[in-house]
XYZ file of C-alpha atoms in Angstrom:
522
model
C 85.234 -22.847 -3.031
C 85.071 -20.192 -0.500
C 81.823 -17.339 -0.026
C 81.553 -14.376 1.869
C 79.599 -14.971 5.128
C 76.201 -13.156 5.547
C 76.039 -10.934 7.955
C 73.549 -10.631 10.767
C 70.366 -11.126 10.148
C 71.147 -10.465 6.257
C 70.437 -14.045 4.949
C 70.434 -12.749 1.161
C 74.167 -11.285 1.372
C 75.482 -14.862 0.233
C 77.474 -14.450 -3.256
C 79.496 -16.587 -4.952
C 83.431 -16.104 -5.104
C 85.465 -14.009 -8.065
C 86.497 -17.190 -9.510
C 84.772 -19.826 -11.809
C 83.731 -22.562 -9.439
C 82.529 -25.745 -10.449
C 78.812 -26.482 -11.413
C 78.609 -29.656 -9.312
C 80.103 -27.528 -6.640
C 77.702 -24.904 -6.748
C 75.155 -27.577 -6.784
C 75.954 -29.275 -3.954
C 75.869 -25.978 -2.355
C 72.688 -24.774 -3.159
C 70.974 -28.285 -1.969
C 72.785 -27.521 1.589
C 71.725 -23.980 1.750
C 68.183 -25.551 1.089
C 68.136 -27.727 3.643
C 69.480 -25.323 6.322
C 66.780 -23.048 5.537
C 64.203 -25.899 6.343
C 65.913 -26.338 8.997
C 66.034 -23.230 10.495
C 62.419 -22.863 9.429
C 61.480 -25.451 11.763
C 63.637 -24.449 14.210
C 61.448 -21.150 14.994
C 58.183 -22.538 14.084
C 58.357 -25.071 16.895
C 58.748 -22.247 19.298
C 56.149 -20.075 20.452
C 57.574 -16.528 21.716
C 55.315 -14.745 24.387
C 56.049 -10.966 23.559
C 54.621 -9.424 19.908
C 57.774 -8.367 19.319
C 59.810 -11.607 19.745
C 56.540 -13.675 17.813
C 56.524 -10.998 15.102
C 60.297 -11.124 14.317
C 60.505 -14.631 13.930
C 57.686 -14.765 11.649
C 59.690 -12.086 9.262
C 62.596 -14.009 9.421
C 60.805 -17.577 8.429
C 59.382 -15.394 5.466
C 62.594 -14.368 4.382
C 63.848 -17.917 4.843
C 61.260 -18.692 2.404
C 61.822 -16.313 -0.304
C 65.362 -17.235 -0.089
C 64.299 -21.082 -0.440
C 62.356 -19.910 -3.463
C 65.220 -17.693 -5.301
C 67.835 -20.935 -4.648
C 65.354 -23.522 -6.065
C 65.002 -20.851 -9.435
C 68.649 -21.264 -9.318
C 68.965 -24.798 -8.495
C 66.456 -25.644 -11.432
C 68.158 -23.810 -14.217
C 71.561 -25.539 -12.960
C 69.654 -28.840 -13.935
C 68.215 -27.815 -16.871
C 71.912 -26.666 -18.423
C 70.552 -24.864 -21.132
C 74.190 -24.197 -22.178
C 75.650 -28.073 -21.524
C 78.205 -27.049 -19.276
C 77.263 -29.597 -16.615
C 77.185 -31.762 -18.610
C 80.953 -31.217 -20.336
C 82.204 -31.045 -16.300
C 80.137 -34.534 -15.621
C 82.424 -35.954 -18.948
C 85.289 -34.122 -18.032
C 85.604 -36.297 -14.607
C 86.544 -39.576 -16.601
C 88.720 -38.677 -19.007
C 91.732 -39.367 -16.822
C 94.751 -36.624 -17.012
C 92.124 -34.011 -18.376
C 90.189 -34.336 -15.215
C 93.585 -34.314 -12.438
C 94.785 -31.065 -14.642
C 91.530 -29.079 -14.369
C 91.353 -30.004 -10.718
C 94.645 -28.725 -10.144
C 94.193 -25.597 -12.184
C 90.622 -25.105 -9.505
C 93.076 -25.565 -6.787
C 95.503 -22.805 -8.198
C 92.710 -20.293 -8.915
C 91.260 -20.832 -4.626
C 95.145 -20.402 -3.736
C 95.612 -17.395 -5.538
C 92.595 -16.032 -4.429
C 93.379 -16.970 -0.993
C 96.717 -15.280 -1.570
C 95.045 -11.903 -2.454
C 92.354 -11.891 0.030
C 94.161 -13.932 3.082
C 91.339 -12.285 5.093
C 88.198 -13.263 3.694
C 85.801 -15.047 5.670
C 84.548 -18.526 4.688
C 80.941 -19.357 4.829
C 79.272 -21.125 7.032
C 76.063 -22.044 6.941
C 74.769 -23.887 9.890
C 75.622 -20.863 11.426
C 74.546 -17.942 9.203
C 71.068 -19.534 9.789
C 71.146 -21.316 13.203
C 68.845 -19.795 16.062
C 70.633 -17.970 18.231
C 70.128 -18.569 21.783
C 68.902 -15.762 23.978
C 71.920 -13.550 25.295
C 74.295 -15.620 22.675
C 75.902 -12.151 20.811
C 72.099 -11.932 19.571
C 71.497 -8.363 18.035
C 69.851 -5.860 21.017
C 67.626 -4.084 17.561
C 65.456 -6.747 15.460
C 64.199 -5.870 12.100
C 60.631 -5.202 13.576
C 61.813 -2.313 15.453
C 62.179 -0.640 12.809
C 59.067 -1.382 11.374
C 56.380 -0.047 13.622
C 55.420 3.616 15.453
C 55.155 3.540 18.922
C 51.458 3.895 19.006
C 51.527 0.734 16.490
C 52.837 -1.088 19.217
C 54.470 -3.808 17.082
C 51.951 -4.505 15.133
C 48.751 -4.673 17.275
C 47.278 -0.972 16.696
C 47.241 0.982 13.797
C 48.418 4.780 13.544
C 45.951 6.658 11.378
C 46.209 10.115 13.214
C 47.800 11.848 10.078
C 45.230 10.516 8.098
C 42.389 11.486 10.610
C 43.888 15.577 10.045
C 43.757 14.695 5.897
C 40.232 13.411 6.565
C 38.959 16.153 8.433
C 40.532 18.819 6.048
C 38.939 17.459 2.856
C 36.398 19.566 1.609
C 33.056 18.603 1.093
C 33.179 15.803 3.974
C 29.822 16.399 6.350
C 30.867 17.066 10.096
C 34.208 15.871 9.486
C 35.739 18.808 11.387
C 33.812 17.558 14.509
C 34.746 14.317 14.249
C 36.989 12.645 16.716
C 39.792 9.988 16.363
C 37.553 7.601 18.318
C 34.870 8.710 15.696
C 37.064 8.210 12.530
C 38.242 4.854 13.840
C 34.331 3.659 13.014
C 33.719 5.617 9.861
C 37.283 5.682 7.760
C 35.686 2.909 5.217
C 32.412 4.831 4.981
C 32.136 6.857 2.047
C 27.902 7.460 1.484
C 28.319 10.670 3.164
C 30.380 12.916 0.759
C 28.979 13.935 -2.343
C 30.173 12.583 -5.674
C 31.537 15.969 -6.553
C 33.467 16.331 -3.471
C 35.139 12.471 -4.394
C 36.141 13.626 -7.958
C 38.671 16.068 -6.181
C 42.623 15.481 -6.188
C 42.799 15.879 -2.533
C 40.396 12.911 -1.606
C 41.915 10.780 -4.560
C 45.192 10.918 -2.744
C 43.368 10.480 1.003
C 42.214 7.159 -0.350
C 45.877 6.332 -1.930
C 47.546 7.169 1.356
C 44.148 5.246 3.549
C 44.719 2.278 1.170
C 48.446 2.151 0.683
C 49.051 2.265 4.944
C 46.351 -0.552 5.001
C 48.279 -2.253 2.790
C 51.560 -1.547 4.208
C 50.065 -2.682 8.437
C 48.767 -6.071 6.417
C 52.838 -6.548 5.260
C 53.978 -6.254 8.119
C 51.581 -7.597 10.974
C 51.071 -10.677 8.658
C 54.799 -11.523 6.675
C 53.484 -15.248 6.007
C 50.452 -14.199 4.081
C 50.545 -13.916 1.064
C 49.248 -10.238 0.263
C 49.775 -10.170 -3.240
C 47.419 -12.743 -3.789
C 44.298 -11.408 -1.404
C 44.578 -7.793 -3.037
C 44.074 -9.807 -6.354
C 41.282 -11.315 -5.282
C 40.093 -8.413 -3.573
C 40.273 -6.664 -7.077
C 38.895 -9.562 -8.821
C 36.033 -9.221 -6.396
C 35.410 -5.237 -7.646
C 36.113 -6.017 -11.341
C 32.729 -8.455 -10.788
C 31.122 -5.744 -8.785
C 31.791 -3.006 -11.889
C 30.828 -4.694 -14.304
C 27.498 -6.185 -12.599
C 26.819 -2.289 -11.457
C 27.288 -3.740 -7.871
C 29.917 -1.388 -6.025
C 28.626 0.292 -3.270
C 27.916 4.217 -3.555
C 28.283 4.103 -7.953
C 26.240 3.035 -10.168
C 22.595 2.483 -10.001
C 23.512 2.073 -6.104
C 24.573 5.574 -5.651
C 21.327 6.818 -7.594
C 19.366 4.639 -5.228
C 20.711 5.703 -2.071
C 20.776 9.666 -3.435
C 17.113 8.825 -4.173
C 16.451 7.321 -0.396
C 18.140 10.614 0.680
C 15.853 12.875 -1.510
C 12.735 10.584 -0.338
C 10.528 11.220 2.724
C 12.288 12.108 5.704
C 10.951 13.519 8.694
C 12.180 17.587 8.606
C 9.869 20.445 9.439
C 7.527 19.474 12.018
C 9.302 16.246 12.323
C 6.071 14.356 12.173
C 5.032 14.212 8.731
C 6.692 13.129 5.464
C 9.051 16.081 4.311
C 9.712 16.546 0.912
C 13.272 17.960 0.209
C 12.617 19.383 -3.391
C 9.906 21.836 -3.128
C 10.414 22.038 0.595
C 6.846 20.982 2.067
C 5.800 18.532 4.785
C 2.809 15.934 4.359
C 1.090 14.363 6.737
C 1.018 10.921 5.255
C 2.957 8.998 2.611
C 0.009 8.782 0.443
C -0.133 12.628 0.045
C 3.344 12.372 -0.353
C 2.945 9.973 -3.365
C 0.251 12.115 -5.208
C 2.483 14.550 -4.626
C 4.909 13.208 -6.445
C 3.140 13.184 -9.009
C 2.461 16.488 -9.737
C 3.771 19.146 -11.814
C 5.538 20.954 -9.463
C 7.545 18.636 -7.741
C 8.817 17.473 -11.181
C 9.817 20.781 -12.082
C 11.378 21.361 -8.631
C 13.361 17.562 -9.948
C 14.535 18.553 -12.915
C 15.912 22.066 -11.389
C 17.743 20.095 -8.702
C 19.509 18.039 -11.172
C 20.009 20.823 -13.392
C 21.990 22.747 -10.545
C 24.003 19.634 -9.465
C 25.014 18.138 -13.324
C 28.650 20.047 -13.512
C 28.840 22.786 -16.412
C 32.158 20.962 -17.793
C 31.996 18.235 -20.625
C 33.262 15.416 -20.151
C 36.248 14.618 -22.356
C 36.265 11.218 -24.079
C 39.605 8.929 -25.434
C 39.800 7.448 -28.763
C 37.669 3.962 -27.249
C 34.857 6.382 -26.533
C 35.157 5.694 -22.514
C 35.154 9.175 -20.412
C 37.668 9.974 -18.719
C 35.348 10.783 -15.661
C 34.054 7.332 -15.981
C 37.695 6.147 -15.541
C 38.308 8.305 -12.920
C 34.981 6.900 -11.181
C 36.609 3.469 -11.640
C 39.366 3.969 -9.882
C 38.047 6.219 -6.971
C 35.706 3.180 -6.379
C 37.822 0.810 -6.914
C 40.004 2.619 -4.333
C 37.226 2.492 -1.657
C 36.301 -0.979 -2.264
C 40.208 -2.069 -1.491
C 39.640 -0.263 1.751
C 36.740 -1.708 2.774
C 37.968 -4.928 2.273
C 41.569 -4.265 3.902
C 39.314 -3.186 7.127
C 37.080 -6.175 6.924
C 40.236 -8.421 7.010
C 41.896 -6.501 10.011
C 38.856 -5.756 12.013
C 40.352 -7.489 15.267
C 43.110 -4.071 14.969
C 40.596 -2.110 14.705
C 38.804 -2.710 17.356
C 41.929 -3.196 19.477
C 42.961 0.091 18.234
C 39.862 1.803 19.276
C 39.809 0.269 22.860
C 43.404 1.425 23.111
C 42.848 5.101 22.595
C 39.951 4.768 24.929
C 41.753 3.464 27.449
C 45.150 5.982 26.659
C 42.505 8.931 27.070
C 41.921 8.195 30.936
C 45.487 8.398 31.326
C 47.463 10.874 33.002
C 51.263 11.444 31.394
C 52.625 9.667 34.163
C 50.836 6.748 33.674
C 51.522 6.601 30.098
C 54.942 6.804 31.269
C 54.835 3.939 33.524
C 52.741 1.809 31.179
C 56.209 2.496 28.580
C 58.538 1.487 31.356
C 56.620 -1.816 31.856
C 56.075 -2.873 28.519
C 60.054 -2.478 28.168
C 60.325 -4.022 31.069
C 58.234 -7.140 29.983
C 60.150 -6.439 26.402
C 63.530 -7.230 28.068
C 62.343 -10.221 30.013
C 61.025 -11.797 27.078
C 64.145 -11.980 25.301
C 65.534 -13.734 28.961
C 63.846 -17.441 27.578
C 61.532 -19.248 29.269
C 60.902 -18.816 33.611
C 61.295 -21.703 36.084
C 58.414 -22.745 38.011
C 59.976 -20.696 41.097
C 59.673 -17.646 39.095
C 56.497 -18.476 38.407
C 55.297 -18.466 41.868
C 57.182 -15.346 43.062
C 55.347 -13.057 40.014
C 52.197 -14.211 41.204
C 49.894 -11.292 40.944
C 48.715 -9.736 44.391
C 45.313 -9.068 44.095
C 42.879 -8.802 47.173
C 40.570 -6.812 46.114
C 39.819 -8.990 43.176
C 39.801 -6.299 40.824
C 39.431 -6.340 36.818
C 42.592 -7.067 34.696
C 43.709 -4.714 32.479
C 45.253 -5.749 29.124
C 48.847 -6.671 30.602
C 47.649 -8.783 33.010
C 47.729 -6.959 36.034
C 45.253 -5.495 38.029
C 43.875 -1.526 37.173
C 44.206 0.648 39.234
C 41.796 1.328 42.556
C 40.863 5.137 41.565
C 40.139 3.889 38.192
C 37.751 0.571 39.425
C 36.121 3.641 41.449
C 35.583 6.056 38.669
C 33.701 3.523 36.415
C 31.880 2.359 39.284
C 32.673 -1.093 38.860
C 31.540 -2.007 42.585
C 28.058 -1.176 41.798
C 25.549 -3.906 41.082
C 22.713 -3.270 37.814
C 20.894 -5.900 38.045
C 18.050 -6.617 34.792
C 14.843 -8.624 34.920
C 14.525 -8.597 30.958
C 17.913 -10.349 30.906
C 16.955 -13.010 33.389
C 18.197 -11.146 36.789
C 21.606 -10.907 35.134
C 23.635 -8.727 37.166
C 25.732 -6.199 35.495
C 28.896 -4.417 37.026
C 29.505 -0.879 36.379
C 27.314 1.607 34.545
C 29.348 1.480 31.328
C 28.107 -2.038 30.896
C 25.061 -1.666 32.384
C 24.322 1.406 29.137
C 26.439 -0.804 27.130
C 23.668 -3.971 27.218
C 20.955 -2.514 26.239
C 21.789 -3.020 23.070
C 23.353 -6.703 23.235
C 21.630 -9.690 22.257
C 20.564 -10.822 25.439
C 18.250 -7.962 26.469
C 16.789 -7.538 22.573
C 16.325 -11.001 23.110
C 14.757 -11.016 26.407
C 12.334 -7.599 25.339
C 11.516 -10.056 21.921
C 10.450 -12.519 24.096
C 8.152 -10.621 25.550
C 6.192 -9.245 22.504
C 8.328 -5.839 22.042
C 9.704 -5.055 18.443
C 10.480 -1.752 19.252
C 13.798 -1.450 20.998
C 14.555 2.731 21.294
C 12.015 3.742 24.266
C 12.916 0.964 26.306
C 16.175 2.040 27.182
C 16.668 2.079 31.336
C 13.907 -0.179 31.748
C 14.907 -3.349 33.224
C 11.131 -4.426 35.012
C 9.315 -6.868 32.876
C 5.904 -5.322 34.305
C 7.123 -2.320 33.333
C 7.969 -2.875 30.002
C 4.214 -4.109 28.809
C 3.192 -1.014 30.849
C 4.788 1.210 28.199
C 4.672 -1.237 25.256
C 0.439 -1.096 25.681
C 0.454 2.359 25.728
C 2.440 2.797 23.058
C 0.275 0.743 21.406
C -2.841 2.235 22.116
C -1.091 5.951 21.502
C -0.342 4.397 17.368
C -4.040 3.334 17.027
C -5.523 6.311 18.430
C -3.347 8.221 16.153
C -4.200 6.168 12.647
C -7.874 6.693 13.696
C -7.407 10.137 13.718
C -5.246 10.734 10.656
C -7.707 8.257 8.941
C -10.891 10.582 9.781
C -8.965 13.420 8.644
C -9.722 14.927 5.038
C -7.707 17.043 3.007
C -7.693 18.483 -0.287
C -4.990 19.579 -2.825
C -5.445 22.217 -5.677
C -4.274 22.189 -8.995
C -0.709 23.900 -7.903
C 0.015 20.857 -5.412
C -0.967 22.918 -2.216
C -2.564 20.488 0.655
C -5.378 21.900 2.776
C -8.259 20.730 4.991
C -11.386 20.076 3.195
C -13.102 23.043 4.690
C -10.479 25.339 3.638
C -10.471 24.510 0.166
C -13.894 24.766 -0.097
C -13.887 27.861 1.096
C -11.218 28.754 -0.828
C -12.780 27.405 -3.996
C -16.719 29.464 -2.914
C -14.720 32.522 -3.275
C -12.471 32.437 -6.232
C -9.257 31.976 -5.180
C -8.145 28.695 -6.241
């Protein structure tokens, strides 16, 4: 029985021939193919590439070895089960003496005359089709990952959402989302409390979230082949079906009227010191005030005009089932967000690395980007040169004198760049036991790290946003007794202080409105 060979790297190009072959045949075939493709499963699993790009390739190809394992079995199993008992007539046909020698022969005269019309036609051979090639041994310069990936994906370790940072910060509605940067949108692109639910019942942010969600899904694919996708995005929407139905989903529900409420409460506007009440516009001076204010007249009528001006004039249309199509459309908006919060959960390590990558790309110059390109060819090419002798070893040993920081390749930055962050310079903390921090990035940076809100908890402090800079332990409990003192002195004062409200929900002193009330005006 002869088979056209696959090709390279095509390892589901494998037919059978024009001509009836036998069952058993075919059988015997399929069991091979199996066990070449556990073969060369193990093959690349013992192996541990050092480049991405070598690592990432050979975990496609051991997926695809395993769907093909998977479509053979289907086949090999329905051979067994011979629905139509034509194994079985072959298996009788082998004893019955002349019968079997003439249908033998007539095989053999069907692969002759095939042979005959196609003299040309490759045989297959499988220990080859899935053998690992050696490196340099006619292996193909292009692998199927290079296809894949952008070049600011780079292979899999960064995501590319700069076209969906311009959607983003073209949608209307979205709060500062013109101002925000890529950096900024890196943090933020599974945050949704900020936009209004009449902004998220547009067309244009129901298709940012397909895109958001449907590259998400796609980077998952292909940074992880030997996952199993399918089944987490089940779960995952499992996980929101619960959430729906329990009125659980983040930003719908009784959630959403619970945050909009903590966003119509108290908040510190005006003055900035009192409780500000964004309905009727007016600023308390304590929550209690705020709270019989509340319950007033006034500030229910100012309510119940709010909501009137934000419930939409449209009606909402409803199916034959009675559901809304609004409510269906709220389903699967929220449903859409809660897919990409959980697809940015799972890939949080490429996120950050993503992040810390355009950071680091932004205190580039061109040339340098350039050079960075060059290397990480460089290093692409060597990879695919196999392992390096011990000599090797020793000659690339790094020259480093002035023990500087290594960047992400491995190598040391660069001098003007240790400079500019002013890495040399020595911050040291008492709060954090006399730890001694390089640079000022990190020095900023630990302020808010576990060690120094450790180290300031330790020491009596529950406030953590005035002590920024400070690094004495005297003076620390210099400033936390004053601001102490500064909060008593202050309740004293609002506690002595009297005031009045009239029958319109106007607060005054007590003086005032009794002066007020002595001459008529209230």
């Amino acid at each position: 029985m002869s088979r056209q060979s696959p090709e390279r790297g095509d390892y589901t190009s494998i037919r059978k021939a024009p001509f009836d072959a036998m069952i058993l045949d075919e059988q015997r075939t399929l069991h091979e193919e199996i066990e070449r493709l556990e073969q060369a499963i193990a093959e690349r699993v013992i192996e541990e590439p050092e480049h991405i790009r070598y690592r990432l390739n050979r975990d496609h190809e051991i997926a695809n070895f395993l769907q093909r394992i998977q479509d053979q079995s289907t086949a090999l199993v329905n051979i067994y089960k011979d629905v139509d008992g034509a194994r079985l007539k072959e298996i009788q046909s082998m004893g019955n003496g002349e019968a079997s020698t003439r249908a033998f022969y007539e095989q053999l005269n069907e692969i002759k005359a095939f042979h005959r019309r196609y003299p040309n036609e490759p045989t297959e051979n499988l220990e080859r089709a899935y053998k690992r090639r050696a490196p340099g041994d006619d292996e193909p310069k292009t692998l199927m990952v290079d296809t894949m990936f952008s070049g600011e994906e780079g292979w899999g370790r960064f995501m590319d959402l700069t076209t969906l940072h311009d959607t983003y910060i073209n949608l209307p509605g979205v709060k500062d989302g013109r101002r925000s940067t890529y950096i900024q949108y890196l943090d933020m692109f599974d945050k949704f409390a900020g936009i209004k639910k009449a902004d998220k019942m547009s067309n244009d942010y129901f298709k940012y979230l397909g895109d958001l969600a449907a590259y998400l899904e796609s980077f998952m694919r292909r940074t992880r082949p030997l996952e199993n996708v399918d089944k987490i995005l089940a779960e995952f929407y499992q996980e929101f079906e619960k959430a729906w139905e329990e009125d659980k989903v983040e930003g719908w529900g009784s959630l959403a009227v619970k945050s909009t409420a903590q966003s119509k409460a108290p908040s510190t506007q005006g003055t900035g010191v009192g409780v500000w009440c964004s309905f009727c516009e007016k600023e308390f001076t304590n929550q209690n005030l705020y709270k019989h204010h509340a319950e007033s007249k006034k500030h229910k009528k100012a309510v119940a005009a709010k909501e009137a001006q934000d419930k939409p004039e449209d009606e909402e249309m409803t199916e034959g089932n009675g559901v809304s199509s609004r409510s269906l459309k709220d389903r699967a908006i929220a449903e859409r967000e809660f897919r990409i919060r959980k697809l940015a959960a799972a890939m949080s390590s490429n996120r950050s690395d993503t992040r810390v990558n355009v950071e680091r790309k932004q205190g580039m110059t061109e040339r340098e980007r350039q050079q960075e390109l060059e290397a990480l060819m460089m290093d692409t090419v060597a990879g695919a040169s196999g392992p390096k002798d011990d000599d090797d070893d020793e000659e690339d040993k790094i020259y480093n004198p002035l023990k500087l920081p290594l960047a992400w390749d491995g190598k040391p930055i660069p001098f003007w760049l240790y400079k500019l962050h002013g890495l040399g310079v020595e911050f040291p903390c008492e709060i954090c036991g006399n730890f001694v921090y390089m640079g000022r990035r990190a020095f900023d940076k630990h302020f808010n790290e576990s060690r120094h809100v450790y180290g300031l908890k330790c020491l009596g402090i529950t406030s953590m946003g005035l002590f920024r800079e400070i690094t004495q332990i005297e003076e620390a409990l210099r400033l936390w007794e004053k601001i102490q003192k500064d909060k008593k002195k202050e309740k004293a004062q609002t506690e002595n202080v009297v005031q009045m409200e009239d029958s319109e929900g106007n607060v005054m002193p007590e003086k005032i409105y009794y002066d007020l009330l002595k001459q008529g005006l209230l």
